[in-house]
Coordinates of C-alpha atoms and ligand atoms in Angstrom, one line a residue:
X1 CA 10.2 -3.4 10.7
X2 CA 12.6 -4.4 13.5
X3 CA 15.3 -1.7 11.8
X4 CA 12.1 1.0 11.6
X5 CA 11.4 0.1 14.7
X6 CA 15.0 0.2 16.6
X7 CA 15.6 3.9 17.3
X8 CA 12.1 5.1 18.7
X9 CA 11.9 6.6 21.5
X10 CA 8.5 8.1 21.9
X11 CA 5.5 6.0 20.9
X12 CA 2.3 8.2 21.1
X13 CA -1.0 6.0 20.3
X14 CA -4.5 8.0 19.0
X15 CA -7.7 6.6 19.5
X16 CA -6.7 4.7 22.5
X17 CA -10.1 3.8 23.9
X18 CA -10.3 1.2 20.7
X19 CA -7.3 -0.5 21.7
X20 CA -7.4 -3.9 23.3
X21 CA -5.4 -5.4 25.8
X22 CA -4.2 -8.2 23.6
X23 CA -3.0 -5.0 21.0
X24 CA -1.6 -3.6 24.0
X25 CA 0.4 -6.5 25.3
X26 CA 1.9 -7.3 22.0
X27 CA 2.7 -4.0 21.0
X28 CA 5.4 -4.3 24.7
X29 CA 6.1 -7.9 23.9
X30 CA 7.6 -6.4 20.2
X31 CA 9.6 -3.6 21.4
X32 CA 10.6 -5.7 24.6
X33 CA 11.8 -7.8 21.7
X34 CA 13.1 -4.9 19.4
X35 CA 15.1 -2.9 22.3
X36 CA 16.1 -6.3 24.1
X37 CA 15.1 -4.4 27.4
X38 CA 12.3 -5.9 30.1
X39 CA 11.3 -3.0 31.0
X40 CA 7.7 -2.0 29.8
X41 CA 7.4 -1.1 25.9
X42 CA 11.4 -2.0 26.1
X43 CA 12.3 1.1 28.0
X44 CA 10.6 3.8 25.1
X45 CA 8.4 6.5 26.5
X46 CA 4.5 5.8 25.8
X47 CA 2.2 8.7 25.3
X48 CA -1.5 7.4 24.6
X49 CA -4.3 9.6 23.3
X50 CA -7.6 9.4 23.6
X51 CA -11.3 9.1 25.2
X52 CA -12.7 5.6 26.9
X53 CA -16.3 7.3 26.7
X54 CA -15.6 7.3 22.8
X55 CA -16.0 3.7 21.5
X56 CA -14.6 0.6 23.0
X57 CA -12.0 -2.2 21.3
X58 CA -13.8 -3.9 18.8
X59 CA -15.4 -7.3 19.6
X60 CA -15.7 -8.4 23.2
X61 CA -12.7 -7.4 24.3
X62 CA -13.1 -4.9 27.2
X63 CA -10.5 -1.1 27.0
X64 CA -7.5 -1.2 28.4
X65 CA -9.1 0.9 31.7
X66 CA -11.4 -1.5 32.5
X67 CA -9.6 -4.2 34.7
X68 CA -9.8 -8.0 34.7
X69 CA -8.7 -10.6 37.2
X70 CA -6.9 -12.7 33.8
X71 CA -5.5 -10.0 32.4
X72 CA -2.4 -8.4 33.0
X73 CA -3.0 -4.8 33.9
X74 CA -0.6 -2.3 32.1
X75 CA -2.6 0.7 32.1
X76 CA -2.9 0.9 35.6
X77 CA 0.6 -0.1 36.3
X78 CA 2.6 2.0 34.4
X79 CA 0.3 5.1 32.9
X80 CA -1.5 8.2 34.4
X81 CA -4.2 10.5 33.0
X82 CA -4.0 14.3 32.3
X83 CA -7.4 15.8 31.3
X84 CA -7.6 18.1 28.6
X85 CA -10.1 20.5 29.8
X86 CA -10.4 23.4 26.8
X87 CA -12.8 22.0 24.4
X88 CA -11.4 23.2 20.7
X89 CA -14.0 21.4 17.9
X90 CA -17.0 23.5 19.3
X91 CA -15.0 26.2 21.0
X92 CA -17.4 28.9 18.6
X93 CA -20.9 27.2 20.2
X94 CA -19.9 26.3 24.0
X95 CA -23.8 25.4 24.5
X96 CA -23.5 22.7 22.3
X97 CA -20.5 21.5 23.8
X98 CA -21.6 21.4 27.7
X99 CA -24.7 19.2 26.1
X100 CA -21.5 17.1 24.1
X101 CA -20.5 16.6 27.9
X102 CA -23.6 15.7 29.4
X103 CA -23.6 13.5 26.7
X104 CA -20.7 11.6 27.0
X105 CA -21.2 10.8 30.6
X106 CA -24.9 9.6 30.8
X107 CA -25.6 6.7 31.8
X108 CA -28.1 4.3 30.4
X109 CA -31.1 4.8 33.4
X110 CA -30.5 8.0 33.6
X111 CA -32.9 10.9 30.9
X112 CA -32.2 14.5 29.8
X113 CA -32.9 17.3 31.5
X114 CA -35.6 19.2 29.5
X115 CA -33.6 21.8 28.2
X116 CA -31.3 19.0 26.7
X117 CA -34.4 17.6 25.3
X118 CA -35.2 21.0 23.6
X119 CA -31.5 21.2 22.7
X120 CA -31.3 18.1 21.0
X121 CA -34.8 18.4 19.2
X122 CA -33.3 21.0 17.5
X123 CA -31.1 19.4 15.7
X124 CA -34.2 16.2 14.6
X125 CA -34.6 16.1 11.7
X126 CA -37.3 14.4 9.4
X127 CA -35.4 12.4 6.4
X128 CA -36.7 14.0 3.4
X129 CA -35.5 17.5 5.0
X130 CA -31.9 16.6 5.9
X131 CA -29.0 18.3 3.0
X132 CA -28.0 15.3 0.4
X133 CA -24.3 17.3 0.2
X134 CA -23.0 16.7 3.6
X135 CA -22.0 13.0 5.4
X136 CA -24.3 10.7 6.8
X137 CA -22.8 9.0 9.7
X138 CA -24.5 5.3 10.5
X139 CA -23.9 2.9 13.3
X140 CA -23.9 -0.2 10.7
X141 CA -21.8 -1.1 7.6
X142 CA -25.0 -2.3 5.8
X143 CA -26.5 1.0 6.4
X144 CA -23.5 2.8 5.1
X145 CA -23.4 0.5 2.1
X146 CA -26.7 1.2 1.2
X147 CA -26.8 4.9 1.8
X148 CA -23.9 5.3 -0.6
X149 CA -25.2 3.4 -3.3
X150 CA -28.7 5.5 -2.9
X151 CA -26.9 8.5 -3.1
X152 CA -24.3 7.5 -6.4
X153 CA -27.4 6.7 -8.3
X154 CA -29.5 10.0 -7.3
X155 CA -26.8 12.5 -7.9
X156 CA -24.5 10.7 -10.9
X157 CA -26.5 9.2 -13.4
X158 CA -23.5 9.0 -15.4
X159 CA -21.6 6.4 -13.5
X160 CA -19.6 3.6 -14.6
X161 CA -19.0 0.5 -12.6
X162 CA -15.1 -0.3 -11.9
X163 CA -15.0 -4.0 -11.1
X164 CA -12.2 -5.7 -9.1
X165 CA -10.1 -8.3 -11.9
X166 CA -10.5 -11.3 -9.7
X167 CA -7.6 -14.0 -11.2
X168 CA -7.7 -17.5 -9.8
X169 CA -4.6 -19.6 -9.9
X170 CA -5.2 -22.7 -12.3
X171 CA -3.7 -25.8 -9.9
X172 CA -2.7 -27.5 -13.2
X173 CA -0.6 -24.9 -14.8
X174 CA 0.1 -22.6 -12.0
X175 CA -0.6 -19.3 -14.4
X176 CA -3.2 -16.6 -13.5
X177 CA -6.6 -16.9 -14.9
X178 CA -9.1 -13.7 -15.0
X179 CA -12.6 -15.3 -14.0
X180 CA -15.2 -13.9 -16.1
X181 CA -17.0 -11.6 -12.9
X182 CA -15.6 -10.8 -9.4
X183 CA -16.3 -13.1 -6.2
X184 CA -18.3 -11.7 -3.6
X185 CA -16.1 -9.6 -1.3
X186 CA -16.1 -10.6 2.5
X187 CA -15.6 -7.6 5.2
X188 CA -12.4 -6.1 4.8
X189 CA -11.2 -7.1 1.2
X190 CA -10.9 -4.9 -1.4
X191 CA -14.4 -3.7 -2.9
X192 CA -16.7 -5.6 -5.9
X193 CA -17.4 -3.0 -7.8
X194 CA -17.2 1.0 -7.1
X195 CA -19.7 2.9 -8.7
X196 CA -17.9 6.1 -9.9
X197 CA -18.0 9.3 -11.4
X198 CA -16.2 12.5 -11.3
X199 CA -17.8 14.1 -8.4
X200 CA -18.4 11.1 -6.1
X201 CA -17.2 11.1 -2.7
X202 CA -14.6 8.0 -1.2
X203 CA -12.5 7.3 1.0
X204 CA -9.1 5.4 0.5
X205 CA -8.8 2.1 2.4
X206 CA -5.6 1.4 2.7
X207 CA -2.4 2.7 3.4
X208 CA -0.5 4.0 0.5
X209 CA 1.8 6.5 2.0
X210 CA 1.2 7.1 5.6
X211 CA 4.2 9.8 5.5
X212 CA 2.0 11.6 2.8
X213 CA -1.6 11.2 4.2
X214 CA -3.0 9.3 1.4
X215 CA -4.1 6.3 4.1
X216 CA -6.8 4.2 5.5
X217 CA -9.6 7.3 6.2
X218 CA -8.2 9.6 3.8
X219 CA -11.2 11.3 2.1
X220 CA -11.9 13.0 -1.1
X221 CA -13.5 12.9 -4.5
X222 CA -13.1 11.1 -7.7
X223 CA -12.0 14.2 -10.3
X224 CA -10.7 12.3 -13.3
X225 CA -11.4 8.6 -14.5
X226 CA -8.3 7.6 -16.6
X227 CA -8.8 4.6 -18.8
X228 CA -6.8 2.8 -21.5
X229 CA -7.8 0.4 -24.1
X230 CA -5.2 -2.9 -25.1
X231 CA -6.9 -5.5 -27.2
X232 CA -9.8 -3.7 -27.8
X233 CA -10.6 -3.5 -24.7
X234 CA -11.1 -0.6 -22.1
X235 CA -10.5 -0.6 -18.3
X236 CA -9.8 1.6 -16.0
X237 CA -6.5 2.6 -15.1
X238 CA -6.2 5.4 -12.4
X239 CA -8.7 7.4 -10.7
X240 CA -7.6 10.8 -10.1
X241 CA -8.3 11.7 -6.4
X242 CA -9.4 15.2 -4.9
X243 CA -8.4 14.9 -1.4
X244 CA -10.0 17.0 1.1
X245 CA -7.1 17.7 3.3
X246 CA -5.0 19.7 1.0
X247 CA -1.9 19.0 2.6
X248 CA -2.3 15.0 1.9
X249 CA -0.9 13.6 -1.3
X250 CA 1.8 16.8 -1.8
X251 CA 4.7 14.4 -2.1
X252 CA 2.7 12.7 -4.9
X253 CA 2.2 15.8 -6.5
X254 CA 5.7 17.0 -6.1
X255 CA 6.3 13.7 -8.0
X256 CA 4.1 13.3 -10.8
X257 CA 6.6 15.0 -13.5
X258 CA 4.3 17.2 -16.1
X259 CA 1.1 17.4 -13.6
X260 CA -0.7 20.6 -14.4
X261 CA -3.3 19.8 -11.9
X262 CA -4.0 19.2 -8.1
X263 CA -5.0 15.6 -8.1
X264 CA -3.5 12.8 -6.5
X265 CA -3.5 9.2 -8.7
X266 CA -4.4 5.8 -7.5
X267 CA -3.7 2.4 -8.7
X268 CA -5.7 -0.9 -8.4
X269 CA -3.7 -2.8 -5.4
X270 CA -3.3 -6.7 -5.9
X271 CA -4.6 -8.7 -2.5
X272 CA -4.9 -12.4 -1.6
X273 CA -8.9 -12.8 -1.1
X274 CA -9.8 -15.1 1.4
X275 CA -11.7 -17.6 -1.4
X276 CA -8.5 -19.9 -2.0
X277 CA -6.0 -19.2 -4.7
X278 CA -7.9 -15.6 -5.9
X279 CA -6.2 -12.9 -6.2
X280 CA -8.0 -9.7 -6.7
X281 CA -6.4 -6.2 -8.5
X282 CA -8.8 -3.4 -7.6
X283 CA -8.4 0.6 -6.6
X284 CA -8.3 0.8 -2.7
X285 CA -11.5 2.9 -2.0
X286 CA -15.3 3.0 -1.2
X287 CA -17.9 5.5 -1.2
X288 CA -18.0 7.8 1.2
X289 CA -21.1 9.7 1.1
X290 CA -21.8 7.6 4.3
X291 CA -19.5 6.2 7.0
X292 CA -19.6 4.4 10.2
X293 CA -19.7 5.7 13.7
X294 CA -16.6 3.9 14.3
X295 CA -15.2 5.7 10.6
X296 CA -15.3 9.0 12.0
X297 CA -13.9 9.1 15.5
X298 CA -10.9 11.4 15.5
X299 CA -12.9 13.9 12.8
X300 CA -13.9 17.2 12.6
X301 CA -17.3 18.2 10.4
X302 CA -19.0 21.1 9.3
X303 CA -22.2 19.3 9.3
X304 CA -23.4 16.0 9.5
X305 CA -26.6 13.9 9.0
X306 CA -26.3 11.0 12.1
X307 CA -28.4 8.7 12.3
X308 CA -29.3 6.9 15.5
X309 CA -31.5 4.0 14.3
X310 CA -29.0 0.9 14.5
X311 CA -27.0 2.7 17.4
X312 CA -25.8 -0.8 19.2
X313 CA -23.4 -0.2 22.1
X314 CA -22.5 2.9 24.8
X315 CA -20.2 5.9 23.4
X316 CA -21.2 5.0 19.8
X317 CA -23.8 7.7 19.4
X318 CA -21.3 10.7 21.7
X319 CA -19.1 10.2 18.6
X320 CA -21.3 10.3 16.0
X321 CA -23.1 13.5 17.1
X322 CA -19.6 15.0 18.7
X323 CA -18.2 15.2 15.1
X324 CA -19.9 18.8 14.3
X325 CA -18.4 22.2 15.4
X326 CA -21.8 23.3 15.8
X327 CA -26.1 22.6 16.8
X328 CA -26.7 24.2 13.6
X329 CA -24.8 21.7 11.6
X330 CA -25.8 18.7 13.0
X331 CA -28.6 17.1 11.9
X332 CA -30.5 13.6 13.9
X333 CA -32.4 10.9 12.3
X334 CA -34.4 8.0 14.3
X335 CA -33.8 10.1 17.4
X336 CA -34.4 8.1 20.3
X337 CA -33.5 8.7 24.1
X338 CA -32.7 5.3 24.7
X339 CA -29.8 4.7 22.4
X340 CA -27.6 7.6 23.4
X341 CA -25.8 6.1 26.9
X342 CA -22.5 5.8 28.3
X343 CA -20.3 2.6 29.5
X344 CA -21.2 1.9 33.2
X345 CA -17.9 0.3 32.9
X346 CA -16.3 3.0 32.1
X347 CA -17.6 5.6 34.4
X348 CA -16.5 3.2 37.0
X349 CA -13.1 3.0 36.0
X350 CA -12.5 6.4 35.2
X351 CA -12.9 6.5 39.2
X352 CA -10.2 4.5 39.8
X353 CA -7.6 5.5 37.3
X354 CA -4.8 7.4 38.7
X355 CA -4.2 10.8 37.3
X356 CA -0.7 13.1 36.7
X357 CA -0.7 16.9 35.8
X358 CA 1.0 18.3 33.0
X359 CA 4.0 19.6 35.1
X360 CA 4.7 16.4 37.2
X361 CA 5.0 14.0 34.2
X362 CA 8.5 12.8 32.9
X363 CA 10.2 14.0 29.9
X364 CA 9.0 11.8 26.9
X365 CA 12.6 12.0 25.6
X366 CA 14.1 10.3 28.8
X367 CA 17.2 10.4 28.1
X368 CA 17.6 14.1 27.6
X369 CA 18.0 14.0 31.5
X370 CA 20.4 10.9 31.9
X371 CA 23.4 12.5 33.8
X372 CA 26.3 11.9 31.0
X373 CA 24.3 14.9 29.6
X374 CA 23.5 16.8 32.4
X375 CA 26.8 18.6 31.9
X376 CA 26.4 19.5 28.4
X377 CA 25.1 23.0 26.9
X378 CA 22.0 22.1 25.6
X379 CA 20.3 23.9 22.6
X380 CA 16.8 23.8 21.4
X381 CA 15.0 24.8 18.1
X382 CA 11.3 24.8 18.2
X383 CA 9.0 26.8 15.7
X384 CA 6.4 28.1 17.8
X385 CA 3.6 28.9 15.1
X386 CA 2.5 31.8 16.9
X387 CA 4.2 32.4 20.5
X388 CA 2.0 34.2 22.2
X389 CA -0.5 31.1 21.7
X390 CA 1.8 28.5 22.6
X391 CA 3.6 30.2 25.6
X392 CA 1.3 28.1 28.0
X393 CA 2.4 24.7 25.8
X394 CA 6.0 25.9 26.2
X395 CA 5.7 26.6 29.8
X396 CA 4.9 23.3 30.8
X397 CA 6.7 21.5 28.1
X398 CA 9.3 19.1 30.1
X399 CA 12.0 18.6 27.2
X400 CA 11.8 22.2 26.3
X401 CA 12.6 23.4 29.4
X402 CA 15.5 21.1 29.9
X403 CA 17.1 23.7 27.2
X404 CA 20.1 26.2 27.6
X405 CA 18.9 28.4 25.1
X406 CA 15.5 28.0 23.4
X407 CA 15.7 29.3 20.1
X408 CA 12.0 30.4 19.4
X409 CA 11.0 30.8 15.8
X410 CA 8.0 31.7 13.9
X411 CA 7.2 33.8 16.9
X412 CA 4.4 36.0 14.7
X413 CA 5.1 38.4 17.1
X414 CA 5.1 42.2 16.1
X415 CA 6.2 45.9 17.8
X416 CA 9.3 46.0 19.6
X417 CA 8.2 45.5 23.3
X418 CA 9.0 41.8 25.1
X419 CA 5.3 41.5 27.3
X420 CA 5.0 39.7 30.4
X421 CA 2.9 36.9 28.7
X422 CA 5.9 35.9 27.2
X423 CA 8.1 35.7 29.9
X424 CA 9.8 32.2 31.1
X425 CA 11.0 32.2 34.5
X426 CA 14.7 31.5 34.6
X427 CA 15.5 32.6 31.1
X428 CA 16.4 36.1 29.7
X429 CA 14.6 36.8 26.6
X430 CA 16.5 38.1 23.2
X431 CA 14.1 39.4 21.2
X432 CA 13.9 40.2 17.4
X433 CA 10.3 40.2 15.9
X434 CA 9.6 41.0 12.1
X435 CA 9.7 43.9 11.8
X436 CA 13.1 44.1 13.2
X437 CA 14.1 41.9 11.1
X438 CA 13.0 43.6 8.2
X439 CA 13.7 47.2 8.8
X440 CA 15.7 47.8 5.3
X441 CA 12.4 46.0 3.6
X442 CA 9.3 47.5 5.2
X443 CA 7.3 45.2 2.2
X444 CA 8.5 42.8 4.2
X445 CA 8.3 44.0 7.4
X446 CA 4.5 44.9 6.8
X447 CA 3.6 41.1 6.3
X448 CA 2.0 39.4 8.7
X449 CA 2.7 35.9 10.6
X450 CA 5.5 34.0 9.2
X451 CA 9.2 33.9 10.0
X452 CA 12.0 35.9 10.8
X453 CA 12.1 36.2 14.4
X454 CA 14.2 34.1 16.5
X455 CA 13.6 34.4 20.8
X456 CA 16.7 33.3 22.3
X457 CA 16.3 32.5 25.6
X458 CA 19.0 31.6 28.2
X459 CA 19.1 30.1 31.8
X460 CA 20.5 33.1 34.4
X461 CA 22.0 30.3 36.7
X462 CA 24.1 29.3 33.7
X463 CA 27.5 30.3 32.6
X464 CA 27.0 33.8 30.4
X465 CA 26.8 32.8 26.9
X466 CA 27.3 35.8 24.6
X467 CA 23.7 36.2 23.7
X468 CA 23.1 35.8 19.6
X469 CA 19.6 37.6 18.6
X470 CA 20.7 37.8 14.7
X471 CA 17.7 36.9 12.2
X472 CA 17.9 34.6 9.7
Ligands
ATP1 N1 -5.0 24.5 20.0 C1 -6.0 24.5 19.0 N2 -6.4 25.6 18.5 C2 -7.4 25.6 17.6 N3 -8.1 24.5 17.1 C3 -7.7 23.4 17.7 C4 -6.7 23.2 18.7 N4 -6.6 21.9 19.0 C5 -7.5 21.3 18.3 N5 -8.2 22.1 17.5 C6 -9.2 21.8 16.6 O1 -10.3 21.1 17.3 C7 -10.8 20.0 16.6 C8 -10.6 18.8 17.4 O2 -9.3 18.5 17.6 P1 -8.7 17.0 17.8 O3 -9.3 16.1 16.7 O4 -7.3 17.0 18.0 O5 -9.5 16.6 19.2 P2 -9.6 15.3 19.9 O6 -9.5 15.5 21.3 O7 -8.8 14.2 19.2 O8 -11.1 14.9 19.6 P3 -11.9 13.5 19.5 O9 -11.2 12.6 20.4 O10 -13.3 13.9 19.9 O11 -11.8 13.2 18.1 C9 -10.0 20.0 15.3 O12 -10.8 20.6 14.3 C10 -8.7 20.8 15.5 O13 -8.3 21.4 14.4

């Protein structure tokens, strides 16, 4: 970890609202440690993402903005806030949205207007009415738990029960013995028993490959069960996964030598339970038909059945019903007033916090500006994924702008004409778009998006560089 660890330079933490200030202060202690530098987080740049009206650290430890007199206070010490103002998940139904925002804020004494009240009872909806294909979002694991189960046995009738291989450790011999059924499983530990069928939705629980998406939250269905059979005997050996994020699990598939299909495979994991000396081998998922509140912070959804019934602290239900990109998809169980409220703490921190814009903050890569390279010719690659959409991003990007020449690619940029939109001041702008690029192969040239374009851009003030537009 310490070698992992040694060369970063930008740490950016997501979901920082859930983060505690004991997290928080070992996280610095370990790369004060790592980098062997005082300074805060050992001298890296920290970038940390998030919402403190979304839910709070879990237990009773208070967010990082809210300050005690005990505590040592890093956030307000050492970061400022930048608002993201553009609201992206419901950018297609901006009425829902501005309610999302009046949600997010209210406080517990205070009630809807009555046009949020007809808003939201729009979306109530009795039970027996709500779509059985879509996730239910619950406040409380035992209501998850028991959701999912409901659902396995109403839509597969076919399943099989996969049960974790619990071994216990005989004291006298030392070797591995399998116990006849599994323990029970405390909070945490790898499931019982998963009910399964091809067609049943889970989730992975742990962190397989983090490079390839195949991690704690991952979702997806079960598409194949593979079993074997030694001794007469037949368990279950891999579950083949259909993730819903196509892009997770491609290095798998790149892997698995002879695959003919699109499914990712999982093993059963072997963990330590907490019941002394058993060991338990089981597949690292649950079913998802259901998750928590606290599950689903960070996703999008299409539609969503939330349920408010259990709802037991502030933020918890702007999460649940903030998931959808629309009214229309969301759909409210045990509506009540009462348990939709924000943090008083919160709102009167977010007073005091002390906030930066975009332009003024420092480079995350600080030492892009350290003075030994100050007097060298600095040039930057970035692929743009559509210029014209990012120029703002690029505009007001601090490391990009550090740049000699800016070699812009994936531009998606088409006709012959440089616009004003894309114009950065100080730079001269060497354009070739596609179908430039592509004028002996107008199949080519025809296509939309994609590459060949490069936009080289350099500084006037700086000494003339003989200006290289050449496609590749
Ligand atoms: N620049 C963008 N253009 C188009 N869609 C975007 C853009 N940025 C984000 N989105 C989409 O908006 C949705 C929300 O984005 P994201 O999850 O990054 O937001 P967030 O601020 O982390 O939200 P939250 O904290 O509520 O989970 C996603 O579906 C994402 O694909």
């Amino acid at each position: 970890m310490r070698a992992t660890l040694s060369n970063v330079e930008i740490l950016i933490i997501d979901e920082v609202s859930m983060v505690s200030k004991r997290l928080f202060a070992y996280v610095n202690w370990r790369f004060q440690q790592i980098k062997g530098n005082k300074k805060p987080f050992g001298g890296i740049s920290v970038l940390a993402v998030g919402d403190f009206y979304q839910l709070r650290p879990v237990g009773k430890a208070k967010p990082l903005c809210v300050y005690e007199e005990d505590e040592e206070d890093f956030w307000k010490e050492h970061f400022k806030m930048i608002t993201l103002t553009e609201i992206m998940r419901q950018k297609e139904d901006l009425a829902f949205a501005h309610l999302l925002n009046r949600i997010r804020v209210k406080q517990k004494t205070e009630s809807f207007s009555e046009s949020d009240k007809t808003l939201l009872a729009s979306a109530v909806t009795e039970s027996k009415d709500c779509p059985t294909d879509v996730i239910y979002i619950f406040a409380t694991n035992k209501e998850v738990d028991c959701h999912n189960s409901k659902t396995v046995r109403a839509l597969h009738k076919d399943f099989v029960n996969i049960d974790a291989e619990d071994y216990l450790q005989d004291s006298r011999t030392g070797k591995m013995k399998k116990l006849g059924a599994p323990t029970k499983s405390k909070k945490g530990e790898l499931v019982q028993t998963i009910e399964a069928a091809e067609g049943v939705r889970v989730m992975v629980t742990r962190n397989i490959d983090v490079e390839d998406g195949i991690v704690n939250g991952t979702f997806g269905k079960i598409a194949k069960i593979v079993t074997e059979t030694k001794a007469g005997e037949t368990r279950v050996q891999k579950l083949g996964l259909q993730l819903d994020n196509p892009k997770a699990g491609q290095k798998q598939r790149q892997n698995q030598q002879g695959a003919s299909d699109s499914l990712i495979y999982i093993e059963r994991l072997e963990e330590s339970l907490s019941k002394k000396g058993v060991v338990r081998r089981q597949f690292p998922l649950k079913l998802a038909f259901a998750c928590t509140s606290h599950k689903v912070q960070g996703m999008t959804l299409q539609s969503a059945v939330v349920s408010l019934k259990r709802i037991f602290e502030p933020g918890m239900a702007y999460v649940a019903l903030s998931r959808t990109t629309s009214l229309g998809g969301l759909h409210i169980t045990d509506f009540a007033e009462n348990k939709i409220y924000a943090d008083s703490e919160i709102a009167a921190a977010m007073q005091t916090i002390t906030t930066a814009s975009l332009s003024g903050v420092m480079p995350l890569l600080k030492h892009v500006c350290e003075t030994d390279l100050v007097e060298m010719f600095k040039i930057v690659h970035h692929n743009t994924e559509g210029l014209i959409t990012h120029i703002n991003d690029i505009k007001c990007h601090p490391e990009l702008r550090l740049a000699d020449v800016l070699c812009l690619t994936e531009t998606h940029l088409s006709g012959s004409i440089v616009t004003d939109s894309i114009a950065l001041e100080g730079y001269r702008v060497f354009l070739r778009n596609r179908h430039l690029c592509y004028m002996r192969f107008p199949e080519l040239a025809k296509k939309e998006g994609g590459g060949g374009c490069n936009l080289l851009q350099i500084p006037c003030s700086r000494r003339s560089v003989s200006a290289y537009t050449k496609c590749h």
